[in-house]
Tab-separated table of C-alpha atoms and ligand atoms in Angstrom:
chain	number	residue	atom	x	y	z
E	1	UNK	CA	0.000	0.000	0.000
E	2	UNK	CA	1.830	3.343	-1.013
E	3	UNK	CA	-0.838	5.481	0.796
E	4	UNK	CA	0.907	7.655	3.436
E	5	UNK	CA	-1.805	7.811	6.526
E	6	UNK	CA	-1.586	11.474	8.062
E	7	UNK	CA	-1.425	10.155	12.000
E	8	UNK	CA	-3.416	12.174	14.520
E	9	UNK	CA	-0.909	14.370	16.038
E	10	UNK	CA	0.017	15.110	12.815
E	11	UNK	CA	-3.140	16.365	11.504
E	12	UNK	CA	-4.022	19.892	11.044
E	13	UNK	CA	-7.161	20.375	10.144
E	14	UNK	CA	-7.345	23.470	8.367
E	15	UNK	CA	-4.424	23.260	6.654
E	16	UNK	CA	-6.082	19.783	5.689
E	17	UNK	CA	-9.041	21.410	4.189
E	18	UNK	CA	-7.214	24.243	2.365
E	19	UNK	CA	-4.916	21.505	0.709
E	20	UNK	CA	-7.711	19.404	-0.074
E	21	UNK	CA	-9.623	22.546	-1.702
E	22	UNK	CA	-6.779	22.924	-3.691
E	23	UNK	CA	-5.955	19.596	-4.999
E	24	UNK	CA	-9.836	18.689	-5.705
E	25	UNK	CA	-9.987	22.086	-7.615
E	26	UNK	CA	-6.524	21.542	-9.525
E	27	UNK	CA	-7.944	17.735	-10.518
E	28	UNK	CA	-11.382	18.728	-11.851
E	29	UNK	CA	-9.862	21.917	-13.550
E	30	UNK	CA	-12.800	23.779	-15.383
E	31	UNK	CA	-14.936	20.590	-15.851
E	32	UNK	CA	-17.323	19.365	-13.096
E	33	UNK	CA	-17.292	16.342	-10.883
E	34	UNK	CA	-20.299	14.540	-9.675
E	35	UNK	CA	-20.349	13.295	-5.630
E	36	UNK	CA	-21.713	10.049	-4.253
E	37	UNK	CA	-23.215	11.061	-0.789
E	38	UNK	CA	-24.315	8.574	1.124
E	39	UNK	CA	-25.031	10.483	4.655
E	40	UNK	CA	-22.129	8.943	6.374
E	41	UNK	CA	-19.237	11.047	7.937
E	42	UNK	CA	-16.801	10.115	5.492
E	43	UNK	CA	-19.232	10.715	2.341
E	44	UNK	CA	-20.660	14.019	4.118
E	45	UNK	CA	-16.926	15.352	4.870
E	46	UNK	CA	-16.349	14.692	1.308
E	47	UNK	CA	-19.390	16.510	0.402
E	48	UNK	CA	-18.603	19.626	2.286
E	49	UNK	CA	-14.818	19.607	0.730
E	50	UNK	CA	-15.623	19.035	-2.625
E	51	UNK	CA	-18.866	21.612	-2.321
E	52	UNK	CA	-16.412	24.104	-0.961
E	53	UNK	CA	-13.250	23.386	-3.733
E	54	UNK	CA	-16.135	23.334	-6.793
E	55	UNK	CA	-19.377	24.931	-5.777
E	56	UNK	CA	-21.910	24.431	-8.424
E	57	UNK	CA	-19.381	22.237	-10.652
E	58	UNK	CA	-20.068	19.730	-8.232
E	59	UNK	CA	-23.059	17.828	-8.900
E	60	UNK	CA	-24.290	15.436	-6.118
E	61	UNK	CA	-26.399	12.400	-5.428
E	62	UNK	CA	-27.410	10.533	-2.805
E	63	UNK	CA	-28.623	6.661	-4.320
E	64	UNK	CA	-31.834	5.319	-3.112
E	65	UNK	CA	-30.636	2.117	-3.336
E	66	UNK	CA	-33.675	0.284	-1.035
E	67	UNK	CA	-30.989	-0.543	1.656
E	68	UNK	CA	-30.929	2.667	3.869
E	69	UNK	CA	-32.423	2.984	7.142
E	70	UNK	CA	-36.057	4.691	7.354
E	71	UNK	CA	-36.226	7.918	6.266
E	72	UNK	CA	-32.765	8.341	5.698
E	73	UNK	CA	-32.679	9.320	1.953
E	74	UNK	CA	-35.145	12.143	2.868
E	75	UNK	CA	-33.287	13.140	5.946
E	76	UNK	CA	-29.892	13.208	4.680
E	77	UNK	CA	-31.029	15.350	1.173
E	78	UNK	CA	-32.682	17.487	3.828
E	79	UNK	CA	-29.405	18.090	5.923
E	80	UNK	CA	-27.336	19.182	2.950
E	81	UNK	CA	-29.769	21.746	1.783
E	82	UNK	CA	-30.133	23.470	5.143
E	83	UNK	CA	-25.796	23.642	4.311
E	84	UNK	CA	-26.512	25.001	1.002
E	85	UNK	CA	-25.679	21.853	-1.059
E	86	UNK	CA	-28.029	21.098	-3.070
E	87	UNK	CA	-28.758	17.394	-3.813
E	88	UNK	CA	-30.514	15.069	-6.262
E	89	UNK	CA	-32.102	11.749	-4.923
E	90	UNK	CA	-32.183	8.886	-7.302
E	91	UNK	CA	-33.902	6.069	-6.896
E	92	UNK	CA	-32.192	3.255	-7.895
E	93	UNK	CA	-34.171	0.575	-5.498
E	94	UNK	CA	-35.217	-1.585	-8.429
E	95	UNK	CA	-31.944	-2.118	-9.636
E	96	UNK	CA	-29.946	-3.238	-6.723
E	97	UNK	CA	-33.094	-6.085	-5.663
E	98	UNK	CA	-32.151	-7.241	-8.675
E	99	UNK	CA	-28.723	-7.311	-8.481
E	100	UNK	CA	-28.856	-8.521	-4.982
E	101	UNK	CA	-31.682	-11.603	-6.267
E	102	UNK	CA	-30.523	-14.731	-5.094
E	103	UNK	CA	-27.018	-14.065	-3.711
E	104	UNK	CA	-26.892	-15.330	-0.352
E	105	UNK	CA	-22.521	-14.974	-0.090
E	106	UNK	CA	-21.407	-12.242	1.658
E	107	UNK	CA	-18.484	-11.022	-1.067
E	108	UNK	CA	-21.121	-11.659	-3.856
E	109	UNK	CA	-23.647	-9.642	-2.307
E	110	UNK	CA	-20.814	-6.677	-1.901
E	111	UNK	CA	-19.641	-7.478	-5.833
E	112	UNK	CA	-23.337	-7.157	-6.462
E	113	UNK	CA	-23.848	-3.739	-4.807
E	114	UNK	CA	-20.101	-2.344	-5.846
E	115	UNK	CA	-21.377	-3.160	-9.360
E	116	UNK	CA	-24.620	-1.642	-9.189
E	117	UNK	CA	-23.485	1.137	-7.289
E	118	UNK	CA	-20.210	2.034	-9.791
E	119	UNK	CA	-21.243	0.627	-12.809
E	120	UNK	CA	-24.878	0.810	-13.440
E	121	UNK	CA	-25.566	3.738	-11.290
E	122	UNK	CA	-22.686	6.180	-11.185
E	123	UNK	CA	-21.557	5.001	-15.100
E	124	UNK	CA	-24.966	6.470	-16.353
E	125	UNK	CA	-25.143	9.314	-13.930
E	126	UNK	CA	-21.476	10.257	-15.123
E	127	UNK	CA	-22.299	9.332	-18.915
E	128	UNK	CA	-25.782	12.087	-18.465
E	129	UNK	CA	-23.627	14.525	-17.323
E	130	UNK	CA	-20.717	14.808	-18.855
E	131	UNK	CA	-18.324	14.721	-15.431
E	132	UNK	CA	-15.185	12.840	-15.944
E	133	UNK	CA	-14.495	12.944	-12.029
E	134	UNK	CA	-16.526	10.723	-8.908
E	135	UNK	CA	-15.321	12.084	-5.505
E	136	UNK	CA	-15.894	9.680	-2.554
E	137	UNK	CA	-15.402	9.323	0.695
E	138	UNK	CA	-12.886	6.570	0.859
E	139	UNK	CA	-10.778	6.398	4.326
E	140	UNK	CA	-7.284	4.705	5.282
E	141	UNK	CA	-8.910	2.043	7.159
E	142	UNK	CA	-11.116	0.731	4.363
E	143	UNK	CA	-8.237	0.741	2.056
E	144	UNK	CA	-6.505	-1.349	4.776
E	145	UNK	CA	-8.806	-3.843	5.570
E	146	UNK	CA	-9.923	-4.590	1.921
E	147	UNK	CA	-6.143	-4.771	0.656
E	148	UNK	CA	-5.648	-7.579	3.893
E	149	UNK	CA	-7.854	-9.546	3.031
E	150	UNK	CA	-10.952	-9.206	5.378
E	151	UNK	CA	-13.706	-8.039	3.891
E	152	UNK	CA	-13.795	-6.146	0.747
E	153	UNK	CA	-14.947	-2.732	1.759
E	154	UNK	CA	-17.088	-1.700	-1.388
E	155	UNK	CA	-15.848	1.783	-2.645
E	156	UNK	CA	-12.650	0.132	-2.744
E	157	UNK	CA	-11.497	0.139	-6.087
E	158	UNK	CA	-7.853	1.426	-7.643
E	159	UNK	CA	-6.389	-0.260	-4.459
E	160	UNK	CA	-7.292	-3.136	-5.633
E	161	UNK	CA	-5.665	-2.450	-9.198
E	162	UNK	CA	-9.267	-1.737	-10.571
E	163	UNK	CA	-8.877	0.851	-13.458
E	164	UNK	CA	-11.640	3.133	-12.798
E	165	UNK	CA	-11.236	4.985	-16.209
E	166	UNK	CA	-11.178	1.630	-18.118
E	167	UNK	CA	-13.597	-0.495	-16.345
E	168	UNK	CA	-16.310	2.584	-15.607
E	169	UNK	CA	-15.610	5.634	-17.650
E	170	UNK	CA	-14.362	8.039	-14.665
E	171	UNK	CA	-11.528	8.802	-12.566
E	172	UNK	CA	-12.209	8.653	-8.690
E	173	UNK	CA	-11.097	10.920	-6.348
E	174	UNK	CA	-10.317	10.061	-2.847
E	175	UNK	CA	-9.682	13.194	-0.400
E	176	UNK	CA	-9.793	11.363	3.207
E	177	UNK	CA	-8.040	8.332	1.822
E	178	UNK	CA	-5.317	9.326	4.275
E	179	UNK	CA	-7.445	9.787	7.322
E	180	UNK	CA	-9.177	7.439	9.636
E	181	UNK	CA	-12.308	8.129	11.161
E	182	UNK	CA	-11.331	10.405	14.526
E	183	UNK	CA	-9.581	12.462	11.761
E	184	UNK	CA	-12.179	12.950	9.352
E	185	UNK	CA	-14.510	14.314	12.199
E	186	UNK	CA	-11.795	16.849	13.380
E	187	UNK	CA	-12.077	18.146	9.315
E	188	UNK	CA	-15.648	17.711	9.340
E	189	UNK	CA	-15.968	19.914	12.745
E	190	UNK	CA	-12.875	22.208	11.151
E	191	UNK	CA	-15.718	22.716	8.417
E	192	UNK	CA	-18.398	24.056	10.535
E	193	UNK	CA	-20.461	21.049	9.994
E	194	UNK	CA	-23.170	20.021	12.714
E	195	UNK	CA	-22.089	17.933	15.182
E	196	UNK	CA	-24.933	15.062	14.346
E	197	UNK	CA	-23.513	15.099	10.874
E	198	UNK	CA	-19.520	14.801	11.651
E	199	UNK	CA	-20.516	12.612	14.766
E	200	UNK	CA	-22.873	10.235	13.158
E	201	UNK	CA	-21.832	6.429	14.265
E	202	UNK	CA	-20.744	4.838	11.076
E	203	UNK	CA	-23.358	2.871	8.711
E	204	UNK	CA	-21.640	0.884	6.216
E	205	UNK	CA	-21.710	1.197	2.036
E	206	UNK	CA	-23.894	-2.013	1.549
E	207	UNK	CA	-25.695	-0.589	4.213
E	208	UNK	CA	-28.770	-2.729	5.601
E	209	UNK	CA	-27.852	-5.577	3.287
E	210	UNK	CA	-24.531	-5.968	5.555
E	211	UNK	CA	-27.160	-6.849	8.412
E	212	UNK	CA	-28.875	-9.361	6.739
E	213	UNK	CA	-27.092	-12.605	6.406
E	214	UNK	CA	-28.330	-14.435	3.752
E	215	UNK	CA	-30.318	-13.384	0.547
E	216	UNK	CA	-31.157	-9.173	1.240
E	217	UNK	CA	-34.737	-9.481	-0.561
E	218	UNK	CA	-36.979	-6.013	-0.358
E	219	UNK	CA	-38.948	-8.454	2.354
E	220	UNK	CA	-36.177	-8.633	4.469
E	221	UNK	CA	-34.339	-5.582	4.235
E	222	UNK	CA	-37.668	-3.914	5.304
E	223	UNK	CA	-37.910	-6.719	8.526
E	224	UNK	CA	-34.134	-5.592	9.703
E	225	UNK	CA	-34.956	-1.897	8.655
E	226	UNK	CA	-37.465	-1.854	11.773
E	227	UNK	CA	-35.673	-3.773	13.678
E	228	UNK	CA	-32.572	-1.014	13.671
E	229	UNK	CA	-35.652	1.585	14.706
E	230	UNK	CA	-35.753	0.139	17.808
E	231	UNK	CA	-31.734	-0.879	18.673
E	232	UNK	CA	-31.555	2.988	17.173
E	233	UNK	CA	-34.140	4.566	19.555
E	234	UNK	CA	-32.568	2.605	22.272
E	235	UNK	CA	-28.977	3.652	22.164
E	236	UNK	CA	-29.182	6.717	20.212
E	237	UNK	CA	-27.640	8.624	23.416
E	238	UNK	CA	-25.104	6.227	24.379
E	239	UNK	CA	-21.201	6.830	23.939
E	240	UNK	CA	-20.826	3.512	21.722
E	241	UNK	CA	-19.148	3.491	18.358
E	242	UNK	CA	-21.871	1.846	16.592
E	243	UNK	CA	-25.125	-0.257	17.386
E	244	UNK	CA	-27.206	-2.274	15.172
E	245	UNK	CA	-29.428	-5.140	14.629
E	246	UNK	CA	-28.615	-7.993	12.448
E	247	UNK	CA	-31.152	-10.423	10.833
E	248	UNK	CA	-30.258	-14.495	10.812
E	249	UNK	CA	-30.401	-16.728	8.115
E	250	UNK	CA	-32.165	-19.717	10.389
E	251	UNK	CA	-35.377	-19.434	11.543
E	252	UNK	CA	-36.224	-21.023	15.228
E	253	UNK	CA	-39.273	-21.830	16.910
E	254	UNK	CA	-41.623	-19.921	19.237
E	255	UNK	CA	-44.394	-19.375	20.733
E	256	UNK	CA	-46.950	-16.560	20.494
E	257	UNK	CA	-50.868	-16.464	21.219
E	258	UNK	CA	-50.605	-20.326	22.292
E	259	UNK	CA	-49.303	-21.364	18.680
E	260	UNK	CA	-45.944	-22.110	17.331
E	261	UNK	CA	-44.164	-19.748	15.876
E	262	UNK	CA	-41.089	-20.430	13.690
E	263	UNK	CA	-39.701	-17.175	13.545
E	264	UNK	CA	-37.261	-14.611	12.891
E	265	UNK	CA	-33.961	-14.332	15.061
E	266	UNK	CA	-32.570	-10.899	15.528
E	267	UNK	CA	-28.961	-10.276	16.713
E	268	UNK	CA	-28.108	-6.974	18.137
E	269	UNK	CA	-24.381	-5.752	18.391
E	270	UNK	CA	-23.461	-2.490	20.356
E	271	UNK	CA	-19.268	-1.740	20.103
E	272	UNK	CA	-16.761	-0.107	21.518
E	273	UNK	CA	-14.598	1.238	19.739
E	274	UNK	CA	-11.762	3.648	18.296
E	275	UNK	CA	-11.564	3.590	14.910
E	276	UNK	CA	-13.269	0.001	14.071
E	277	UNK	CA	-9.982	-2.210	13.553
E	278	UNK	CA	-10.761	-3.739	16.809
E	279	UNK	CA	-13.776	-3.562	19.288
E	280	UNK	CA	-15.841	-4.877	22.139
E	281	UNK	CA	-18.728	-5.022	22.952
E	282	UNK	CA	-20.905	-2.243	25.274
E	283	UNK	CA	-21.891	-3.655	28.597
E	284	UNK	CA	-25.126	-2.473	28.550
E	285	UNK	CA	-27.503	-2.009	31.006
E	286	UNK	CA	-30.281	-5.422	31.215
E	287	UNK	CA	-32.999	-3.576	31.194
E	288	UNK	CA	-32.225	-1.597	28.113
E	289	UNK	CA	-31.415	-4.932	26.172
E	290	UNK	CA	-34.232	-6.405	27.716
E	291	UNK	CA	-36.602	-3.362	26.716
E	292	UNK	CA	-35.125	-3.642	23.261
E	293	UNK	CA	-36.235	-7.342	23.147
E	294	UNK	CA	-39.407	-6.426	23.934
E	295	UNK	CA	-40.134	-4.078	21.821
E	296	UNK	CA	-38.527	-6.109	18.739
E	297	UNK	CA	-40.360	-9.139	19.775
E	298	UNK	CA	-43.855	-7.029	19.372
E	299	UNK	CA	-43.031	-4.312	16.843
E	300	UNK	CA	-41.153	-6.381	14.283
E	301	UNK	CA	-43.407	-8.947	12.224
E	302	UNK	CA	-42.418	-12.513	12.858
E	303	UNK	CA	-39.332	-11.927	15.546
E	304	UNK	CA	-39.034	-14.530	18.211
E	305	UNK	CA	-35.498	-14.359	19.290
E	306	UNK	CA	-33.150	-11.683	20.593
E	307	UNK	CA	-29.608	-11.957	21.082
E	308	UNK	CA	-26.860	-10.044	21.908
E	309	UNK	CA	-23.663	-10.420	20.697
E	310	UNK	CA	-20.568	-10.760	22.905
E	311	UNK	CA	-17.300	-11.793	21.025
E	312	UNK	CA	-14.843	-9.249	20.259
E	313	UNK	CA	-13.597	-7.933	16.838
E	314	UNK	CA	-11.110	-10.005	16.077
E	315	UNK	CA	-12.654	-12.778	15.636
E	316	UNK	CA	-15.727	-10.986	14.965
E	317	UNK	CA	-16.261	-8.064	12.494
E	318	UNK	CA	-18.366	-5.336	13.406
E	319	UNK	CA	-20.982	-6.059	10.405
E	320	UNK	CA	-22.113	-9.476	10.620
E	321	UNK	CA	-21.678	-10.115	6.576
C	401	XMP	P1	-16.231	-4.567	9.781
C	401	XMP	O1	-17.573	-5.203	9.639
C	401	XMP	O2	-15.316	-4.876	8.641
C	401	XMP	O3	-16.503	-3.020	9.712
C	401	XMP	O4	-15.585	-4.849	11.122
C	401	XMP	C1	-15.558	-2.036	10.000
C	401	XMP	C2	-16.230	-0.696	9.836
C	401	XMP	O5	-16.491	-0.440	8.458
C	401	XMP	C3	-17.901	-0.398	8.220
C	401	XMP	N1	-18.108	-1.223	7.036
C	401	XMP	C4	-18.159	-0.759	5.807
C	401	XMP	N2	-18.107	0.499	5.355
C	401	XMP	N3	-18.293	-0.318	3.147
C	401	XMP	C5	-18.198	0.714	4.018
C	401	XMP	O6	-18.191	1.859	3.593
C	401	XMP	C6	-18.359	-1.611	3.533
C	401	XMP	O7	-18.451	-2.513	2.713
C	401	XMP	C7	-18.292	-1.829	4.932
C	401	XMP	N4	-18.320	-2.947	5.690
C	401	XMP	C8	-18.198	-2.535	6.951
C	401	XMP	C9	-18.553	-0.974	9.433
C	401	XMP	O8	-19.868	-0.452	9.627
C	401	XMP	C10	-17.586	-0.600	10.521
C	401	XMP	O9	-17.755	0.728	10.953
């Protein structure tokens, strides 16, 4: 890996964002770039760089792709305007169900959603408008995980010798690549973004479909999709990294109303955390796992089992697929 990480101590964040400006607005030159926002920190930082280097030669989109949590498309086109960025939704739901339709492997399901997302998507969205550029907000830690080995983080791409001009038409470019994630929320406070925004626990690219193990139909995406409602509601003030619920594969029996029941079993995983390489889990309070059980056992159709997860990451990963 020839990418140089910029360590902590050694990051300035304002100097940062003035080099960034400059590079982004050296690389596009007089033509535009469009901007794949997905509402994360690292896509939102990315966002508010490039917006700031390009202005209205920067044309962004935030991909309905069916797998985002509710109301999150709305909300997160919502957050940019009230910055001043404006943003186009595209719904692209139809297209990554199909992609997704009967892949049940966990790297098929990501090459399934990488090739939607790069491909399909972005190559027609770049072809329409003429942009040779795709900014996104790649970080050091995906690069390194994905180039080890462990799970292929999707919006890796040239670090994996993929030629982006060759195999989609565009040339990506990567501001935060040399930042991990306590880094990229210094720039993104440096920026004068809101602190919900730059603090936002991290949600990953496959989003909901890395929480459901096993074929991610519409059916089931929408199952786990309440199910993170209520982990979301429930930890939404605590200091953890990240929280989330996580659908299983196998089904095992209950009983509800005085009839079996072979239902859904729900995982939840709550970590601790510094910059995701390695984690444990929250020791959280009974009664708040025991509340969430409650509520997922009654508000989310066909749940009969609640778990929480205790391994640490290694062995485990903080995503479940
Ligand atoms: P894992 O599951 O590998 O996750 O321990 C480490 C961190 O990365 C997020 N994650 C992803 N982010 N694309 C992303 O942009 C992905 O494919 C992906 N997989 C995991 C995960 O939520 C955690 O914060």
């Amino acid at each position: 890996m020839t990418i140089r990480e910029i360590l902590l101590d050694d990051l300035n964040p304002q100097a940062f964002i003035d080099d960034q400006c400059r590079r982004i607005a050296d690389q596009v030159g007089t033509s535009r770039a469009v901007n794949a926002l997905s509402g994360g920190v690292d896509s939102s930082v990315t966002t508010m760089l490039a917006h700031r280097a390009l202005g209205a030669r920067l044309l962004t989109y935030f991909i309905d792709n069916g797998l985002m949590r509710q109301g999150e498309p709305q909300a997160v086109v919502a957050a940019m305007k009230r910055l001043g960025v404006p943003v186009e939704l595209v719904d692209a739901r139809r297209e990554f169900f199909a992609a997704l339709q009967g892949k049940t492997d966990p790297e098929d399901k990501r090459q399934a959603i990488t090739d939607t997302f790069y491909r399909t998507v972005f190559g027609r969205l770049v072809r329409e408008s003429g942009a040779p550029f795709l900014l996104q907000g790649t970080i050091y830690t995906d690069v390194e995980e994905t180039v080890a080995g462990i799970k292929r983080q999707h919006n890796i791409l040239a670090q994996l010798g993929i030629d982006t001009q060759a195999a989609f038409g565009y040339q990506v470019i990567e501001p935060l690549i040399q930042l991990r994630k306590t880094g990229v929320r210094m720039v993104g406070k440096a920026l004068g973004m809101p602190e919900q925004m730059y603090h936002r626990p991290p949600f990953p690219g496959p989003a909901l479909a890395a929480r459901v193990i096993g074929e991610a139909t519409p059916e089931r995406i929408a199952l786990v999709r309440k199910a993170t409602v209520v982990v979301e509601e429930a930890l939404a003030g605590s200091a953890a990294f990240q929280y989330m619920a996580i659908l299983h594969a196998d089904r095992v029996t209950g009983v509800r109303d005085g009839k079996r029941e072979y239902g859904f079993q729900i995982e939840i995983r709550c970590w601790d955390s510094q910059d995701a390489v390695t984690a444990s889990p929250t020791r959280l309070d009974f009664a708040v796992l025991r509340k969430m059980a409650d509520r997922m056992t009654s508000e989310v159709p066909g749940v009969v089992s609640v778990t929480y997860n205790l391994a640490t990451k290694p062995p485990s990963t903080i995503e479940a697929v």
